[in-house]
């Protein structure tokens, strides 16, 4: 018989009673689904309309634990619903369809689906869907105070155990989107976050640069496709790190990669446009995200560490759909230039991902927008990227602006009011790309100036989303150490960069002497503001200690050291890895930590990597200034009620932190 | 006994449905879902399927009769039709739907129209068989209670 239906998933008897919302316009399938789910002892609510489902979900966010939805529905596309649910409610969503085309499945993934089931669905498949809830919850919990989840009795997996261990050094902090505060704290001190959290029951895992680097290395080693938390954990061999920590980080990373790839593409384009940009620099930025993506696919591709990150991103992108990938596109200029194509390729995927991810609704983000969820898109992007590389054509929707025009394009990108997401990616890309190439002072300058003064910020905001995406490709980001950061005020859309400790290549870092930053500054007053904003101890951004947007100017261009440079806004979640590297180079290392989290707006000085909160925090594209952007972001965060530090969401706060 | 005899008969009918390819293992899943809490599930869902699919069939007919034929719409309908028929384990119907979709994708109106006739036939045949099957089950249940 049906058993006790537990309303709260915290109940000991979970997964019994898990609350599932089933959506399918076909009554036969819906009845079957309902019966199957009931048989699995879940608490089922059904509706045949997506709109009704959304309404139910919006009414009470805590009413359901999981959503299962058909892809093909008359009133709303299943993917769209998926995106919205993911963004607004952050609930795990499982897609259901009679059509099992790879393309569709990929689209589902890029849109953020936890799983994709084929009709007719069997009970065995449904029996384990509760894992998605736990997984998400755990990771969320970890970031939060983490009191509860760990204790969940039903968690008998290692995760449960893992959670318990999280506290240790407080090294591991998971960025929680909802935990803005936490993130801020974390941001500020790369390693000190724990302290703040240590008071909490569940110590958060702080993904320090070091840790992230290890993570990325592990992922690279395994290959983004094969990177599973367990193995990564083994490879990393870090004490007190649980599988859950890794899993959640991985998820973010993937999103980051996605974002980056979009951005990267754009950046690549931009870089291309810039021409002289240090490839490394460019790479650092967006390309990383994007480029890495591809590179992820093919290790050879990424010559830079940055790329490496992409690679991961690439893989990730599959996982996490969000377009975050786009950002990854711009790895240090080197990357971008080096292999624009590569990046492009990656970017496209990333971008695609970013787009799909980023904007549920707004595909303005050039970068993001461009990303059709499908793979094709990616390729398209790639192509575009390739072509852009010389000129920053907008990658698929992202407007990759040539470095000089980057600013312009970014801005444009940003402007598109794509719901943050879109924009940000663009912006990010811009940043990324611009950064990369511009890292070289001159480059930046050009690009910077290129940026229209207008809504640069807004663009950035949009970029932010992109950055978020970038974050997705955390790996990329790392490499990407945005050059942006190097220069004062450059917005370090480091998202992409951060991921993989750009250290490796941190080309830009060295290359990007403050000039890039300066150039960024030139871009527009706004930018500068942004930069400032960014710079200001954006706690959010700087996860990494230290770097809080160091005044770009003050950053010495120590090439090579960039990596270590202050990690610009490194999003908690890893997304926003804007690190205004001193040298203007993206500090990849720092990224490691940040990449995980939502790409916030990293703006070092000009590059405002705004990461719109994934959760729907939307950064108005029209922010006139960085401040606006930042506030928008913050506001969004608040509005959403979710701290930006949440999972790689788009962290609005990133904007804030920038300054 | 009547009850037993009927059971036997029903079992034969059921087996033949599988053997002849009218039903596949999805139907077994449906049967497994039926339990004391849900004693008529199989019949319920099959009935629901037929009600809904009738509507779908009508829509498809309309679309097929309109000129020019809207293949994308056809594909949508057929996608849904295939989804629900596969959900109840209607093997032949589902495979005919797959064929139809191929023709539809190719824009082959004639083949679509022809194929659709097959679909309707299979759909109707299965319906009769299932109705008979359920009827027998109902009678057996009654006989058993005697």
PDB file of N, CA and C in Angstrom, chain A residues 1-2 25-29 31-32 35-36 39 72 97-99 119-124, chain B residues 26 29-30 32-33 35 37-38 41 45 48-49 52 76 79-80 82-84 86-88:
ATOM      1  N   UNK A   1       0.830  -1.170   0.000  1.00  0.00           N
ATOM      2  CA  UNK A   1       0.000   0.000   0.000  1.00  0.00           C
ATOM      3  C   UNK A   1       0.856   1.206   0.000  1.00  0.00           C
ATOM      4  N   UNK A   2       0.206   2.240  -0.251  1.00  0.00           N
ATOM      5  CA  UNK A   2       0.972   3.458  -0.286  1.00  0.00           C
ATOM      6  C   UNK A   2       1.379   3.734   1.115  1.00  0.00           C
ATOM      7  N   UNK A  25       1.170  16.718 -21.233  1.00  0.00           N
ATOM      8  CA  UNK A  25      -0.122  17.049 -21.794  1.00  0.00           C
ATOM      9  C   UNK A  25      -0.895  15.802 -22.228  1.00  0.00           C
ATOM     10  N   UNK A  26      -0.209  14.724 -22.364  1.00  0.00           N
ATOM     11  CA  UNK A  26      -0.878  13.498 -22.772  1.00  0.00           C
ATOM     12  C   UNK A  26      -1.471  12.808 -21.544  1.00  0.00           C
ATOM     13  N   UNK A  27      -2.771  12.679 -21.528  1.00  0.00           N
ATOM     14  CA  UNK A  27      -3.387  12.121 -20.326  1.00  0.00           C
ATOM     15  C   UNK A  27      -3.005  10.678 -20.036  1.00  0.00           C
ATOM     16  N   UNK A  28      -2.820   9.932 -21.083  1.00  0.00           N
ATOM     17  CA  UNK A  28      -2.434   8.537 -20.874  1.00  0.00           C
ATOM     18  C   UNK A  28      -1.075   8.472 -20.193  1.00  0.00           C
ATOM     19  N   UNK A  29      -0.158   9.201 -20.739  1.00  0.00           N
ATOM     20  CA  UNK A  29       1.185   9.195 -20.171  1.00  0.00           C
ATOM     21  C   UNK A  29       1.187   9.772 -18.771  1.00  0.00           C
ATOM     22  N   UNK A  31      -1.219   9.724 -16.611  1.00  0.00           N
ATOM     23  CA  UNK A  31      -1.776   8.752 -15.667  1.00  0.00           C
ATOM     24  C   UNK A  31      -0.762   7.668 -15.361  1.00  0.00           C
ATOM     25  N   UNK A  32      -0.111   7.239 -16.381  1.00  0.00           N
ATOM     26  CA  UNK A  32       0.900   6.208 -16.191  1.00  0.00           C
ATOM     27  C   UNK A  32       2.002   6.718 -15.273  1.00  0.00           C
ATOM     28  N   UNK A  35       0.849   6.953 -11.752  1.00  0.00           N
ATOM     29  CA  UNK A  35       0.758   5.643 -11.114  1.00  0.00           C
ATOM     30  C   UNK A  35       2.138   5.084 -10.789  1.00  0.00           C
ATOM     31  N   UNK A  36       3.037   5.245 -11.703  1.00  0.00           N
ATOM     32  CA  UNK A  36       4.381   4.750 -11.465  1.00  0.00           C
ATOM     33  C   UNK A  36       5.013   5.447 -10.272  1.00  0.00           C
ATOM     34  N   UNK A  39       3.600   4.407  -7.126  1.00  0.00           N
ATOM     35  CA  UNK A  39       4.104   3.089  -6.791  1.00  0.00           C
ATOM     36  C   UNK A  39       5.484   3.173  -6.146  1.00  0.00           C
ATOM     37  N   UNK A  72       7.546  17.722 -25.016  1.00  0.00           N
ATOM     38  CA  UNK A  72       6.656  18.177 -26.062  1.00  0.00           C
ATOM     39  C   UNK A  72       5.306  18.571 -25.510  1.00  0.00           C
ATOM     40  N   UNK A  97      10.424  12.181 -22.675  1.00  0.00           N
ATOM     41  CA  UNK A  97      10.005  12.336 -24.065  1.00  0.00           C
ATOM     42  C   UNK A  97       9.949  11.008 -24.773  1.00  0.00           C
ATOM     43  N   UNK A  98       9.148  10.987 -25.795  1.00  0.00           N
ATOM     44  CA  UNK A  98       9.085   9.769 -26.576  1.00  0.00           C
ATOM     45  C   UNK A  98      10.235   9.777 -27.570  1.00  0.00           C
ATOM     46  N   UNK A  99      10.796  10.921 -27.725  1.00  0.00           N
ATOM     47  CA  UNK A  99      11.858  11.078 -28.692  1.00  0.00           C
ATOM     48  C   UNK A  99      13.208  11.080 -27.992  1.00  0.00           C
ATOM     49  N   UNK A 119      10.085   7.751 -23.081  1.00  0.00           N
ATOM     50  CA  UNK A 119       8.813   7.065 -22.917  1.00  0.00           C
ATOM     51  C   UNK A 119       8.855   5.808 -23.763  1.00  0.00           C
ATOM     52  N   UNK A 120       8.197   4.799 -23.374  1.00  0.00           N
ATOM     53  CA  UNK A 120       7.440   4.710 -22.127  1.00  0.00           C
ATOM     54  C   UNK A 120       8.382   4.522 -20.947  1.00  0.00           C
ATOM     55  N   UNK A 121       8.090   5.239 -19.927  1.00  0.00           N
ATOM     56  CA  UNK A 121       9.016   5.217 -18.813  1.00  0.00           C
ATOM     57  C   UNK A 121       8.729   4.012 -17.919  1.00  0.00           C
ATOM     58  N   UNK A 122       9.785   3.492 -17.408  1.00  0.00           N
ATOM     59  CA  UNK A 122       9.610   2.295 -16.582  1.00  0.00           C
ATOM     60  C   UNK A 122       9.829   2.623 -15.117  1.00  0.00           C
ATOM     61  N   UNK A 123       9.299   1.779 -14.344  1.00  0.00           N
ATOM     62  CA  UNK A 123       9.359   2.072 -12.913  1.00  0.00           C
ATOM     63  C   UNK A 123      10.787   2.053 -12.378  1.00  0.00           C
ATOM     64  N   UNK A 124      11.608   1.224 -12.953  1.00  0.00           N
ATOM     65  CA  UNK A 124      12.981   1.160 -12.472  1.00  0.00           C
ATOM     66  C   UNK A 124      13.665   2.506 -12.615  1.00  0.00           C
TER      67      UNK A 124
ATOM     68  N   UNK B  26       5.530  -3.364 -22.134  1.00  0.00           N
ATOM     69  CA  UNK B  26       5.005  -2.213 -21.416  1.00  0.00           C
ATOM     70  C   UNK B  26       3.647  -2.555 -20.813  1.00  0.00           C
ATOM     71  N   UNK B  29       4.074  -4.046 -17.590  1.00  0.00           N
ATOM     72  CA  UNK B  29       4.332  -3.025 -16.574  1.00  0.00           C
ATOM     73  C   UNK B  29       3.013  -2.484 -16.041  1.00  0.00           C
ATOM     74  N   UNK B  30       2.099  -2.282 -16.947  1.00  0.00           N
ATOM     75  CA  UNK B  30       0.799  -1.773 -16.527  1.00  0.00           C
ATOM     76  C   UNK B  30       0.126  -2.768 -15.594  1.00  0.00           C
ATOM     77  N   UNK B  32       1.514  -4.863 -13.764  1.00  0.00           N
ATOM     78  CA  UNK B  32       2.200  -4.899 -12.474  1.00  0.00           C
ATOM     79  C   UNK B  32       1.825  -3.718 -11.602  1.00  0.00           C
ATOM     80  N   UNK B  33       1.451  -2.660 -12.246  1.00  0.00           N
ATOM     81  CA  UNK B  33       1.078  -1.486 -11.466  1.00  0.00           C
ATOM     82  C   UNK B  33      -0.293  -1.649 -10.844  1.00  0.00           C
ATOM     83  N   UNK B  35      -2.842  -3.086  -8.580  1.00  0.00           N
ATOM     84  CA  UNK B  35      -2.807  -3.820  -7.317  1.00  0.00           C
ATOM     85  C   UNK B  35      -4.089  -3.546  -6.558  1.00  0.00           C
ATOM     86  N   UNK B  37      -4.732  -1.453  -4.413  1.00  0.00           N
ATOM     87  CA  UNK B  37      -5.062  -0.032  -4.285  1.00  0.00           C
ATOM     88  C   UNK B  37      -5.531   0.520  -5.616  1.00  0.00           C
ATOM     89  N   UNK B  38      -5.150  -0.146  -6.629  1.00  0.00           N
ATOM     90  CA  UNK B  38      -5.452   0.326  -7.967  1.00  0.00           C
ATOM     91  C   UNK B  38      -5.936  -0.859  -8.793  1.00  0.00           C
ATOM     92  N   UNK B  41      -6.508  -0.521 -12.831  1.00  0.00           N
ATOM     93  CA  UNK B  41      -5.584   0.377 -13.509  1.00  0.00           C
ATOM     94  C   UNK B  41      -5.441   0.090 -14.992  1.00  0.00           C
ATOM     95  N   UNK B  45      -6.380   2.820 -17.787  1.00  0.00           N
ATOM     96  CA  UNK B  45      -5.455   3.521 -18.646  1.00  0.00           C
ATOM     97  C   UNK B  45      -5.700   3.216 -20.117  1.00  0.00           C
ATOM     98  N   UNK B  48      -8.545   5.314 -21.148  1.00  0.00           N
ATOM     99  CA  UNK B  48      -8.095   6.691 -21.290  1.00  0.00           C
ATOM    100  C   UNK B  48      -7.347   6.863 -22.608  1.00  0.00           C
ATOM    101  N   UNK B  49      -6.541   5.907 -22.901  1.00  0.00           N
ATOM    102  CA  UNK B  49      -5.796   5.957 -24.145  1.00  0.00           C
ATOM    103  C   UNK B  49      -6.732   6.028 -25.338  1.00  0.00           C
ATOM    104  N   UNK B  52      -8.464   9.420 -25.585  1.00  0.00           N
ATOM    105  CA  UNK B  52      -7.564  10.467 -26.020  1.00  0.00           C
ATOM    106  C   UNK B  52      -7.086  10.265 -27.453  1.00  0.00           C
ATOM    107  N   UNK B  76       3.874  16.499 -34.938  1.00  0.00           N
ATOM    108  CA  UNK B  76       3.576  16.751 -33.526  1.00  0.00           C
ATOM    109  C   UNK B  76       2.505  15.805 -33.017  1.00  0.00           C
ATOM    110  N   UNK B  79       3.763  12.347 -32.871  1.00  0.00           N
ATOM    111  CA  UNK B  79       4.710  12.183 -31.766  1.00  0.00           C
ATOM    112  C   UNK B  79       3.957  11.869 -30.494  1.00  0.00           C
ATOM    113  N   UNK B  80       2.908  12.605 -30.318  1.00  0.00           N
ATOM    114  CA  UNK B  80       2.134  12.381 -29.099  1.00  0.00           C
ATOM    115  C   UNK B  80       1.424  11.033 -29.157  1.00  0.00           C
ATOM    116  N   UNK B  82       2.280   8.450 -30.681  1.00  0.00           N
ATOM    117  CA  UNK B  82       3.267   7.392 -30.481  1.00  0.00           C
ATOM    118  C   UNK B  82       3.626   7.280 -29.011  1.00  0.00           C
ATOM    119  N   UNK B  83       3.754   8.423 -28.397  1.00  0.00           N
ATOM    120  CA  UNK B  83       4.092   8.414 -26.977  1.00  0.00           C
ATOM    121  C   UNK B  83       3.049   7.694 -26.148  1.00  0.00           C
ATOM    122  N   UNK B  84       1.820   8.013 -26.405  1.00  0.00           N
ATOM    123  CA  UNK B  84       0.801   7.377 -25.570  1.00  0.00           C
ATOM    124  C   UNK B  84       0.572   5.923 -25.938  1.00  0.00           C
ATOM    125  N   UNK B  86       2.780   3.907 -26.992  1.00  0.00           N
ATOM    126  CA  UNK B  86       3.888   3.127 -26.445  1.00  0.00           C
ATOM    127  C   UNK B  86       3.751   3.006 -24.937  1.00  0.00           C
ATOM    128  N   UNK B  87       3.108   3.965 -24.349  1.00  0.00           N
ATOM    129  CA  UNK B  87       2.936   3.907 -22.900  1.00  0.00           C
ATOM    130  C   UNK B  87       2.008   2.801 -22.463  1.00  0.00           C
ATOM    131  N   UNK B  88       1.109   2.410 -23.316  1.00  0.00           N
ATOM    132  CA  UNK B  88       0.250   1.317 -22.897  1.00  0.00           C
ATOM    133  C   UNK B  88       0.710  -0.002 -23.502  1.00  0.00           C
TER     134      UNK B  88
END
